[in-house]
Short mmCIF file of C-alpha atoms in Angstrom, two decimals:
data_model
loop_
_atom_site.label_atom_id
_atom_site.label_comp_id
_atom_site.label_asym_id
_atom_site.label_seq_id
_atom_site.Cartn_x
_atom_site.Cartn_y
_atom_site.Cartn_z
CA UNK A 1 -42.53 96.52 -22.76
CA UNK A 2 -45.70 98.55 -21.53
CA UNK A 3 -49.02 96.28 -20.92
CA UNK A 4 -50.58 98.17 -24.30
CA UNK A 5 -47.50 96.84 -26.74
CA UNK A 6 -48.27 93.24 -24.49
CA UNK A 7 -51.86 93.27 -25.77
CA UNK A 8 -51.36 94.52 -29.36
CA UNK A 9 -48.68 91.54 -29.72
CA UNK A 10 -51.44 88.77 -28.24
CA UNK A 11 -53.83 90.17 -30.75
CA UNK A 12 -52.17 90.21 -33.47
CA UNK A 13 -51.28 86.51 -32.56
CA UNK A 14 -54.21 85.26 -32.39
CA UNK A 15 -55.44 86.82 -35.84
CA UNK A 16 -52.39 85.17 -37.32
CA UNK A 17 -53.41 81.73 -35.93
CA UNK A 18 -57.80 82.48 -36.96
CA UNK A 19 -55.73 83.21 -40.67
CA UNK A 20 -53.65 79.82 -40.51
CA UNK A 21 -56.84 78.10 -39.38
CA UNK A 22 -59.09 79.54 -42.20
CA UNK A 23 -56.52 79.04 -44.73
CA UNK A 24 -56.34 75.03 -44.01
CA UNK A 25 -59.88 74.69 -43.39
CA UNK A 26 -60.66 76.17 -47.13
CA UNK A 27 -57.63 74.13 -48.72
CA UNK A 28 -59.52 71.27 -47.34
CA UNK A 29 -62.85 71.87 -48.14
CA UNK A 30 -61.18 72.28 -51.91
CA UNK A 31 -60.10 68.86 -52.12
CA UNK A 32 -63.28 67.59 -50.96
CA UNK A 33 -65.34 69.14 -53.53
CA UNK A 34 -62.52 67.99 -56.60
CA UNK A 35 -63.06 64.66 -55.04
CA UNK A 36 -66.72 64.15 -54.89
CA UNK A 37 -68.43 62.42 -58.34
CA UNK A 38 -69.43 65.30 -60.30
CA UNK A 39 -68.00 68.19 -59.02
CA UNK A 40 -66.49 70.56 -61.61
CA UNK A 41 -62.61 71.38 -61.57
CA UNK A 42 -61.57 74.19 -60.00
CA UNK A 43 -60.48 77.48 -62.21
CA UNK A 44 -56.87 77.99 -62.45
CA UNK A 45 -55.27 80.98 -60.90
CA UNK A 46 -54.65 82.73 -64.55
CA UNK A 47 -58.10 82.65 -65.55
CA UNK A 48 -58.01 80.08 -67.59
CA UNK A 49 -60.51 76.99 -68.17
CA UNK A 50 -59.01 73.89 -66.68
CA UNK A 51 -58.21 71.23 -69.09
CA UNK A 52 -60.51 68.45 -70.11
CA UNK A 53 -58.83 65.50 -68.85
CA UNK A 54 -57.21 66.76 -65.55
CA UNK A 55 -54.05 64.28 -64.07
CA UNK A 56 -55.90 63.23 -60.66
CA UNK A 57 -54.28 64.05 -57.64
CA UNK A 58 -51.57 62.06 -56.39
CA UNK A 59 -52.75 60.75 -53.00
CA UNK A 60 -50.06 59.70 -49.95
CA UNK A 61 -49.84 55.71 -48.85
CA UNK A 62 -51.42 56.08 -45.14
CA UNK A 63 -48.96 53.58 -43.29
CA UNK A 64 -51.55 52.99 -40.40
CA UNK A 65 -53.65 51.59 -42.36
CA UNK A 66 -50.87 49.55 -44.19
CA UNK A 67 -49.71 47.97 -40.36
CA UNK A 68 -53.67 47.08 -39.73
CA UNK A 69 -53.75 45.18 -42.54
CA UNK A 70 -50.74 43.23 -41.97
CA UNK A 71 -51.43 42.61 -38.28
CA UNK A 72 -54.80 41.48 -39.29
CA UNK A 73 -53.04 38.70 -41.85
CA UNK A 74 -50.47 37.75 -38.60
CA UNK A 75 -53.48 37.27 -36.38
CA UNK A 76 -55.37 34.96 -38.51
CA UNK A 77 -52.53 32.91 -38.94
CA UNK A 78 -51.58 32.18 -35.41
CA UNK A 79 -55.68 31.52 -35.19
CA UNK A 80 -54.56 28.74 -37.74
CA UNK A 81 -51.74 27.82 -36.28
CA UNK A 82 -53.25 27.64 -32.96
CA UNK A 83 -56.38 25.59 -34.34
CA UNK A 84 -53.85 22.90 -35.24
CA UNK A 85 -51.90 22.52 -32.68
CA UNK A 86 -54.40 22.77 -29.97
CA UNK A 87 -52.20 24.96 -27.21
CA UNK A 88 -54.59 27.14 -26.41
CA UNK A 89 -57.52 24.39 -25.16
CA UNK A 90 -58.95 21.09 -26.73
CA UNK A 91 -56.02 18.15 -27.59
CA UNK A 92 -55.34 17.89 -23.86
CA UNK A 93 -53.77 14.38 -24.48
CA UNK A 94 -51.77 15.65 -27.24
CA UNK A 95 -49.93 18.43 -24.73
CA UNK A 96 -49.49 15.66 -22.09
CA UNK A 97 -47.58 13.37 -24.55
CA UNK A 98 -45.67 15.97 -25.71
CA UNK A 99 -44.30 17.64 -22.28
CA UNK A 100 -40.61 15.74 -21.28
CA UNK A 101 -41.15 13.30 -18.67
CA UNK A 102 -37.81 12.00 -17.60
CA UNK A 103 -35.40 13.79 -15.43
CA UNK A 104 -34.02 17.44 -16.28
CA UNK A 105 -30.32 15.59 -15.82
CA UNK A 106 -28.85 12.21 -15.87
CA UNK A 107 -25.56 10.35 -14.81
CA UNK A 108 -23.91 6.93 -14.89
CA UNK A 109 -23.26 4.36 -11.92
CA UNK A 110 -19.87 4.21 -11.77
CA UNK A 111 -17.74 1.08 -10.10
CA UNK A 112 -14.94 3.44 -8.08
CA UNK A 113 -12.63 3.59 -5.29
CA UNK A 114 -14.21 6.13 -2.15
CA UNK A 115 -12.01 7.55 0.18
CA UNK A 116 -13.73 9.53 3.07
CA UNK A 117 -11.95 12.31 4.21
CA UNK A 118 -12.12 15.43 6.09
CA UNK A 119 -9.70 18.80 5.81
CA UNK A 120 -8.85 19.96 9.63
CA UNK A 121 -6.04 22.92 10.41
CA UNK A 122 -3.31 21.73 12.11
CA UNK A 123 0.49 23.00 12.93
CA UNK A 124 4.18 22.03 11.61
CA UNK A 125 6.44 22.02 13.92
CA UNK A 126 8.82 20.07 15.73
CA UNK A 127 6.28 18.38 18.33
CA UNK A 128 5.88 18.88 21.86
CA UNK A 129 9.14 19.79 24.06
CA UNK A 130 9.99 18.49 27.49
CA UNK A 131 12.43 20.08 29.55
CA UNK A 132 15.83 18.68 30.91
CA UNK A 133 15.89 19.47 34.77
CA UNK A 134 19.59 19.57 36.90
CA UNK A 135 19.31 16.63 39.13
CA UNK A 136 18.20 17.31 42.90
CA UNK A 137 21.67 16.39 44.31
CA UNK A 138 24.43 16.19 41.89
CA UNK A 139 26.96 13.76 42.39
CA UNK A 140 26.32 13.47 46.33
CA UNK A 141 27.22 10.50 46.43
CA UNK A 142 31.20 9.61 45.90
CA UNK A 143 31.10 6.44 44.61
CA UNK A 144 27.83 7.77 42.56
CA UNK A 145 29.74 8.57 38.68
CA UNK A 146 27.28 11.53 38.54
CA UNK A 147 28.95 14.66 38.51
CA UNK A 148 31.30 15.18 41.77
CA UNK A 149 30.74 18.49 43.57
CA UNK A 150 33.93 21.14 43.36
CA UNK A 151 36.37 20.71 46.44
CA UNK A 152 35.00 24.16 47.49
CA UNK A 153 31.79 22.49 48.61
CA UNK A 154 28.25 22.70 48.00
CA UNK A 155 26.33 23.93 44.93
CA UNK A 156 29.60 25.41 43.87
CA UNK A 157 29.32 23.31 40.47
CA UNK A 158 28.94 25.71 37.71
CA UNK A 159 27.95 24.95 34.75
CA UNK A 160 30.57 24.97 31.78
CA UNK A 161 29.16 24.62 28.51
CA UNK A 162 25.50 24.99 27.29
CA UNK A 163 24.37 23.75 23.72
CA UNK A 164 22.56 26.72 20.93
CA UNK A 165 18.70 26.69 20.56
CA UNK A 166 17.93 24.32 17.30
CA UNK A 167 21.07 22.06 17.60
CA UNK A 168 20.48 18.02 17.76
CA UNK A 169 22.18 16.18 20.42
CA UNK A 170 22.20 12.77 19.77
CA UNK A 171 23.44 9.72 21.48
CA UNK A 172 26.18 9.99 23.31
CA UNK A 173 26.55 13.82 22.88
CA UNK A 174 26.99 15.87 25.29
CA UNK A 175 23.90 18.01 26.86
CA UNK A 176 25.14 20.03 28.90
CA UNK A 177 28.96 20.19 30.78
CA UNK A 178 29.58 20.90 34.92
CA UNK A 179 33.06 22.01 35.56
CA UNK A 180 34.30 20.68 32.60
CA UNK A 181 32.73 17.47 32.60
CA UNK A 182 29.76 16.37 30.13
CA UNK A 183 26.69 15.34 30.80
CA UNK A 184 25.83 12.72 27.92
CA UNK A 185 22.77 11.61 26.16
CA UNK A 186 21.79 8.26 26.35
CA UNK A 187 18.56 6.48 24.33
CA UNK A 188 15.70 5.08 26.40
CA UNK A 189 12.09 5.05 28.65
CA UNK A 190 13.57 4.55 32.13
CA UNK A 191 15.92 7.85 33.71
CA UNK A 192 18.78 6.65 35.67
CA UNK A 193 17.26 6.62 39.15
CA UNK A 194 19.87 4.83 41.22
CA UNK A 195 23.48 4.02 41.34
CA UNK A 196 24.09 0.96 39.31
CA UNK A 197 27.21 -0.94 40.05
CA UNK A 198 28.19 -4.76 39.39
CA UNK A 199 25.45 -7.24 41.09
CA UNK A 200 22.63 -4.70 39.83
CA UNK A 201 19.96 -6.01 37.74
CA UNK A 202 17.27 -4.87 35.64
CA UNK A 203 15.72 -2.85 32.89
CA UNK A 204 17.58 0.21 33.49
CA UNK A 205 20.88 -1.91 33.82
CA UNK A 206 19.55 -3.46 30.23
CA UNK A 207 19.30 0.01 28.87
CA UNK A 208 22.53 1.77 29.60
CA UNK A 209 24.48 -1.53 28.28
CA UNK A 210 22.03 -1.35 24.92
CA UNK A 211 23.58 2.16 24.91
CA UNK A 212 27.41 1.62 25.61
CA UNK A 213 27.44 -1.25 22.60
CA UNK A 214 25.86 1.12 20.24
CA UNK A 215 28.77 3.70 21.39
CA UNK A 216 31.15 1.01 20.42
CA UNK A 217 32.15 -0.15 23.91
CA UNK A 218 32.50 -4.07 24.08
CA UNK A 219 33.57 -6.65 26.83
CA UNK A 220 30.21 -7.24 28.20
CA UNK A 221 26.57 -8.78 27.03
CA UNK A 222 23.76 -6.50 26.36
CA UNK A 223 21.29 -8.01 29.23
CA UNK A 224 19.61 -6.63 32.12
CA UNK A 225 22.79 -8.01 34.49
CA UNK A 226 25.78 -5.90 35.46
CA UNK A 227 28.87 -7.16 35.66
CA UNK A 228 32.35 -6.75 35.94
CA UNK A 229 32.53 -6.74 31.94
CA UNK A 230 30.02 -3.96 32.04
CA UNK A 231 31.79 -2.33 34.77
CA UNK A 232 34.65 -1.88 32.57
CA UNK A 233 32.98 -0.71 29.65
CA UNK A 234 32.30 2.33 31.70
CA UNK A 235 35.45 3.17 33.09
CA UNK A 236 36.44 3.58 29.60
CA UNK A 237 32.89 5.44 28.84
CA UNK A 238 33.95 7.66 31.93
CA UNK A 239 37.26 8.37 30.66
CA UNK A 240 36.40 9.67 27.26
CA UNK A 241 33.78 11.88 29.17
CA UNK A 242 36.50 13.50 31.35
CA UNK A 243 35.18 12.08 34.24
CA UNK A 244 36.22 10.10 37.56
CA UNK A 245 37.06 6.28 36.40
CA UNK A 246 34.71 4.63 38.96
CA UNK A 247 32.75 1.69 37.33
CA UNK A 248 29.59 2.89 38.58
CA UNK A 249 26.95 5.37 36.72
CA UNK A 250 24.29 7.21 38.98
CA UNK A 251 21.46 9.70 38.23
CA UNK A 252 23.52 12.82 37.50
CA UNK A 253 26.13 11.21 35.05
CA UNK A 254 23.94 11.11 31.96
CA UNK A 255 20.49 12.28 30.41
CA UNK A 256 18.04 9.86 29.02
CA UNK A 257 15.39 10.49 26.30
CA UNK A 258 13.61 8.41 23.52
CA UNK A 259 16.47 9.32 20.57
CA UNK A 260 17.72 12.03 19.13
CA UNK A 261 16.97 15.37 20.12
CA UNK A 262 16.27 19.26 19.39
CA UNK A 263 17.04 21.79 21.44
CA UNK A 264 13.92 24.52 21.56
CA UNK A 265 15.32 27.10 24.34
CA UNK A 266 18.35 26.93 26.51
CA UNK A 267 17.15 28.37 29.88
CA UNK A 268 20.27 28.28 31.97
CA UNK A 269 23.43 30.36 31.77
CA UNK A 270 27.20 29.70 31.61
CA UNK A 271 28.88 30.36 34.91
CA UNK A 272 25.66 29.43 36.89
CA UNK A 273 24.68 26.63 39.43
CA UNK A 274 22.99 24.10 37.72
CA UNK A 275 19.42 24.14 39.26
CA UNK A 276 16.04 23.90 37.82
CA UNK A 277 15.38 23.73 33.82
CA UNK A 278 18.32 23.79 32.17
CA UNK A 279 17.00 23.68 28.62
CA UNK A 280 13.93 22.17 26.74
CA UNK A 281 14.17 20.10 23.70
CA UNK A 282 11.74 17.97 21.20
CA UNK A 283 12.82 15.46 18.81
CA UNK A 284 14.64 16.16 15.23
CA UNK A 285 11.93 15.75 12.67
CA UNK A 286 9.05 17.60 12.02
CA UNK A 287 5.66 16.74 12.46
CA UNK A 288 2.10 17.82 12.70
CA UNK A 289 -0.05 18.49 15.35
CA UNK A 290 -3.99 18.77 15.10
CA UNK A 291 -6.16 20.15 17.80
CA UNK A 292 -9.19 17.90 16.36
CA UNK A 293 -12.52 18.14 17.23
CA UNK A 294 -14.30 15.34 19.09
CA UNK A 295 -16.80 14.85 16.24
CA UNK A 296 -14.22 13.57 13.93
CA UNK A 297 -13.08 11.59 16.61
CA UNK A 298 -13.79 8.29 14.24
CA UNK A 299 -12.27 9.85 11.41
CA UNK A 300 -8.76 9.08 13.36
CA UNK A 301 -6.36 5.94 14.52
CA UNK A 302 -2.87 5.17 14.55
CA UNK A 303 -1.44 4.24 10.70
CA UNK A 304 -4.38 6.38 9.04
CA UNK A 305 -3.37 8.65 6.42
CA UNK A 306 -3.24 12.27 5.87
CA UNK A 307 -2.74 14.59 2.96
CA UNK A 308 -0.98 17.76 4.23
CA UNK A 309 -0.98 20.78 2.51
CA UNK A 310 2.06 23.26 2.98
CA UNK A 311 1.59 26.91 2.56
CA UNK A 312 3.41 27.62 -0.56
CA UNK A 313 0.43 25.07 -1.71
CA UNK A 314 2.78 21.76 -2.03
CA UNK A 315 1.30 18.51 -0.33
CA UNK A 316 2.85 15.51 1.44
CA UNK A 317 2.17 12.41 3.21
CA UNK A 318 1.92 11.99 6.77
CA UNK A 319 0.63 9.40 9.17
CA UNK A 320 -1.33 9.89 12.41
CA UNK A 321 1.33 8.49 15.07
CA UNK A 322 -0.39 9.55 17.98
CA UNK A 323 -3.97 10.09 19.30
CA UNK A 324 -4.74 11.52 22.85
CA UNK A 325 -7.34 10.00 24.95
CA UNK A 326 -8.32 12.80 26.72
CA UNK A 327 -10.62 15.64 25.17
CA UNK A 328 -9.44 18.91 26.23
CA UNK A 329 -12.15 22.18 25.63
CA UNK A 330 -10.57 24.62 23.80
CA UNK A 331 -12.18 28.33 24.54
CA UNK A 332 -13.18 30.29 21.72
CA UNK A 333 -10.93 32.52 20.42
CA UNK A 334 -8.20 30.31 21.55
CA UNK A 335 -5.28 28.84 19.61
CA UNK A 336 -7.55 25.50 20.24
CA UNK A 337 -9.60 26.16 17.54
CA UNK A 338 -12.73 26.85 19.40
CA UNK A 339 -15.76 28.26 17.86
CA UNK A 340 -18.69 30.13 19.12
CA UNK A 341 -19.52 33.37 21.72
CA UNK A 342 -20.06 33.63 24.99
CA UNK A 343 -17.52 31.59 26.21
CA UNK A 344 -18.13 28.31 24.61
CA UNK A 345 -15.94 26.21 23.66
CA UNK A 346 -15.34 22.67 21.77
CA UNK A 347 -13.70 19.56 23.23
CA UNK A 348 -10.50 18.74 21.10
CA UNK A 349 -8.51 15.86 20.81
CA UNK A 350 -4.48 16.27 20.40
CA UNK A 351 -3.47 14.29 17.02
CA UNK A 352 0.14 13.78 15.78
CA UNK A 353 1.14 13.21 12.67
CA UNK A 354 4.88 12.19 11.33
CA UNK A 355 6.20 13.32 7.85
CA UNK A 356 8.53 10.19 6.57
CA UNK A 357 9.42 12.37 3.64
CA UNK A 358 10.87 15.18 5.65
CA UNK A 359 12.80 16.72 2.53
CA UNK A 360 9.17 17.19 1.14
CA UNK A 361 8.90 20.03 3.77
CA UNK A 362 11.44 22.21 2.34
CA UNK A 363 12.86 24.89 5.16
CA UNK A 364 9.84 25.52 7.25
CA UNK A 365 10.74 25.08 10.69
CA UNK A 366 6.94 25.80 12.27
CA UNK A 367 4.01 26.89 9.80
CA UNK A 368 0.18 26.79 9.87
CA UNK A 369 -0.62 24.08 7.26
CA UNK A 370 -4.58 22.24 5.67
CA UNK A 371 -4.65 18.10 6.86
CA UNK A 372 -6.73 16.29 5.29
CA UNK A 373 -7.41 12.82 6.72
CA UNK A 374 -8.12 9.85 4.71
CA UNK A 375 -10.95 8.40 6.86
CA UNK A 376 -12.14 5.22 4.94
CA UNK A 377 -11.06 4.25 1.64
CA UNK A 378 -13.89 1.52 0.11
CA UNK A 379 -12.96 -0.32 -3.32
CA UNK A 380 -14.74 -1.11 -6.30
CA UNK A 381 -18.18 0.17 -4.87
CA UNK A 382 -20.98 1.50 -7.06
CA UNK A 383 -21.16 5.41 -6.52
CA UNK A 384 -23.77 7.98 -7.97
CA UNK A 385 -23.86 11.82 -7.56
CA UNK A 386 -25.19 12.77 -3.85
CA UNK A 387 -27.64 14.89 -5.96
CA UNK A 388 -29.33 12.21 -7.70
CA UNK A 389 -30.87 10.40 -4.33
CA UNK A 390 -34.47 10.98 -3.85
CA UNK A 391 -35.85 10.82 -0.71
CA UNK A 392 -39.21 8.13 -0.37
CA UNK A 393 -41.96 8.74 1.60
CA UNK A 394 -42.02 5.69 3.52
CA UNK A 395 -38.25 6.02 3.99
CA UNK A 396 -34.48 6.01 2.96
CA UNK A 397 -33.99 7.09 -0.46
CA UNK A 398 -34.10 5.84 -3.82
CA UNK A 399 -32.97 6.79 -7.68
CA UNK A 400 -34.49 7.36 -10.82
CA UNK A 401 -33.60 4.07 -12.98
CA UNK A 402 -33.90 5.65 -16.87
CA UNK A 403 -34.18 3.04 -19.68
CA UNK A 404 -35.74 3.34 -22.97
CA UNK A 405 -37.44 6.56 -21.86
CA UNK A 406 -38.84 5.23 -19.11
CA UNK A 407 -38.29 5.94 -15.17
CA UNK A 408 -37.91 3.78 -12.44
CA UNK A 409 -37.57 4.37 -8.87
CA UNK A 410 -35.47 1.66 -7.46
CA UNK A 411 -34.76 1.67 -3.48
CA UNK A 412 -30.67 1.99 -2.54
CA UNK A 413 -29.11 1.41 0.90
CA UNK A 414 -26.23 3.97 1.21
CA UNK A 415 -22.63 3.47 1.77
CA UNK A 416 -19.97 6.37 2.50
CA UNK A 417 -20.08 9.73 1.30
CA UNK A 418 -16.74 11.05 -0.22
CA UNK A 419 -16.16 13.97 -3.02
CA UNK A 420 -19.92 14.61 -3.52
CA UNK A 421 -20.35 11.03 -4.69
CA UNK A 422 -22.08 8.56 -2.47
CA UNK A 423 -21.78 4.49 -2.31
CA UNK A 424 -24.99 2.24 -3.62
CA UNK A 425 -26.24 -1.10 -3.45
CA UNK A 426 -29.69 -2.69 -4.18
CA UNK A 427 -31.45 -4.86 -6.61
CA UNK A 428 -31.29 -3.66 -9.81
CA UNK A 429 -28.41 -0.85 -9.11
CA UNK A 430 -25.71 -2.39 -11.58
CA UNK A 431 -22.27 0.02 -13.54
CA UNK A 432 -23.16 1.34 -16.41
CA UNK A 433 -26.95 2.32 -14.92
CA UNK A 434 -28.47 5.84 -16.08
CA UNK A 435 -29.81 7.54 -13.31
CA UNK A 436 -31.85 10.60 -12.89
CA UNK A 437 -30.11 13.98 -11.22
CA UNK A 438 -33.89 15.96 -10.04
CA UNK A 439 -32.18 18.86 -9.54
#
């Protein structure tokens, strides 16, 4: 398109839109002049006088004017409405009365029982294991009972027969066998550390009697004094073990721990000299064990109670047997359950725990499990939400009494705090009490 064609067609454009212009401006000025007072009607198109009574135009509703008006009616009501109830200024008292002036919440004093407690991670497992150590000089002695050494001379016992990593020995069992011969378990505190024969007395002689009577052996009284009855007993102890019939029982003849036991690793190896660990063991049931942190120290004793919870989310009772004296610090990122950077670290104590209901623990051998210790347990206290204590200026806290519509702060001395409730007592607290919850 050349710049002349570009011009014509802008031209003619703008005459179009003068044309469209002119052509409203004189249908306006038309309807004017019909509908001024006075003005004579218009001629028709065909020449012909208008008639006398002409039908007056019809005229469009103008809906702006329609929403004025009914805004204008809403505004003079609110006015009104306003007027009477006095929101927007005078009847100050009025809007006082009327604003709510007890607390947004309430709840009940309630008479309960409050057990204190505290969730802490712990381990199931079958407790600490100690190991079982060849004695220094097996069966030196000849007239010992231990284990005699092989005619081919020393350290040429070897050992014979080795028990399998989770099996119990129990008493009278046999541990562990040297050339053939077993070396028994026997229940007790004190190791055989000597040779006892008849004329020896004492609590070790008391213990391996205690033992030979529970394996059935008779002829002798369980004392601390050994004598020619108990001498007897164990040649015929010796002879079901395969051993020399000598009377006598020394330090290599038997092993002595506090019951029946579990054997963790076997360390020693068949056709080897006995020497060093042998094996390690723990006892038979499982229990829990609790690195816990010195804080909750108080939270602990022997006989209290713990929930524990089992990862396939089943609980059972346990109860803390044991509780170390000695705080050990446990570095961070440790197995101890330390927290913190940099080194740090958090003094533990070791806790034990023992599961009476061992059936309850289905077939884990060793798991992570939740305890939860049952601190303090407080009956028949009064107990309110922690929430709905109120801190008082000059001190200790107090709660909103509500009665009849009225509040009442009434001072409370606290008790424990378990399960988001906490204990209350004071003049005036009484069951049944509605309290205020501030927030």
């Amino acid at each position: 398109m050349t710049l002349q064609d570009r011009t014509d067609r802008t031209d003619r454009t703008e005459c179009t839109d003068r044309t469209v212009r002119t052509d409203h401006t004189d249908r306006t000025d038309r309807t004017d002049r019909a509908d001024r007072p006075g003005a004579r009607p218009a001629a028709r198109p065909d020449g012909n006088a208008p008639s006398a009574d002409p039908a007056p135009p019809r005229r469009r509703r103008r809906p702006l004017r329609t929403a004025l008006v009914v805004l204008a009616a809403l505004v003079v009501a609110g006015a009104a409405g306003v007027a009477a109830t006095g929101t927007l200024g005078g009847g100050g008292d009025e809007q006082a009365s009327a604003a709510p002036s007890g607390p947004p919440r309430t709840a009940t004093v309630e008479q309960r029982t409050l057990t204190r407690t505290q969730t802490v991670a712990g381990t199931l497992g079958y407790g600490t294991t100690t190991p079982v150590v060849a004695p220094a000089s097996s069966g030196a002695d000849a007239g010992s009972g231990g284990p005699a050494r092989n005619a081919d001379g020393p350290g040429s016992e070897i050992i014979t027969a080795l028990p399998g990593e989770g099996d119990t020995v129990r008493r009278g069992g046999s541990v562990y066998s040297v050339d053939d011969r077993r070396v028994p378990l026997l229940y007790g505190s004190i190791p055989l550390y000597r040779t006892l024969r008849v004329g020896s007395e004492g609590k070790d002689v008391a213990m391996l009697e205690k033992n030979l009577a529970a394996l059935g052996y008779t002829g002798f009284t369980a004392d601390d004094a050994y004598t020619e009855g108990t001498a007897e007993a164990v040649r015929a102890w010796q002879e079901d073990l395969g051993r020399e019939q000598t009377g006598t029982v020394g330090p290599g003849e038997a092993v002595v721990a506090p019951g029946a036991r579990r054997v963790a690793e076997v360390k020693a190896a068949l056709g080897t000299v006995p020497t060093g660990e042998i094996l390690t063991w723990s006892g038979t049931e499982r229990a829990v064990g609790v690195d816990l942190d010195v804080r909750y120290e108080d939270l602990v004793d022997q006989g209290t109670k713990a929930d524990v919870e089992l990862p396939d989310g089943t609980s059972v009772e346990a109860t803390v047997t044991e509780v170390g004296t000695a705080a050990t610090a446990a570095s961070s990122g440790g197995n101890g359950g330390g927290q913190g950077s940099g080194g740090s670290s958090n003094a533990t104590l070791a806790v034990r725990l023992s599961v009476k209901d061992q059936k309850k623990l289905g077939r884990y051998q060793a798991a992570p499990v939740e305890v939860t210790l049952r601190a303090e347990t407080r009956k028949d206290v009064l107990a309110v939400p922690v929430e709905a204590l109120t801190a008082r200026r000059e001190g200790g806290y107090a709660v909103q009494a509500v009665r009849g519509g009225e509040v009442e702060y009434l001072p409370v001395k606290l008790g424990i705090f378990a399960g988001g409730l906490v204990e209350i007592s004071g003049d005036g607290i009484t069951a049944g009490l509605t309290v205020g919850v501030p927030r």
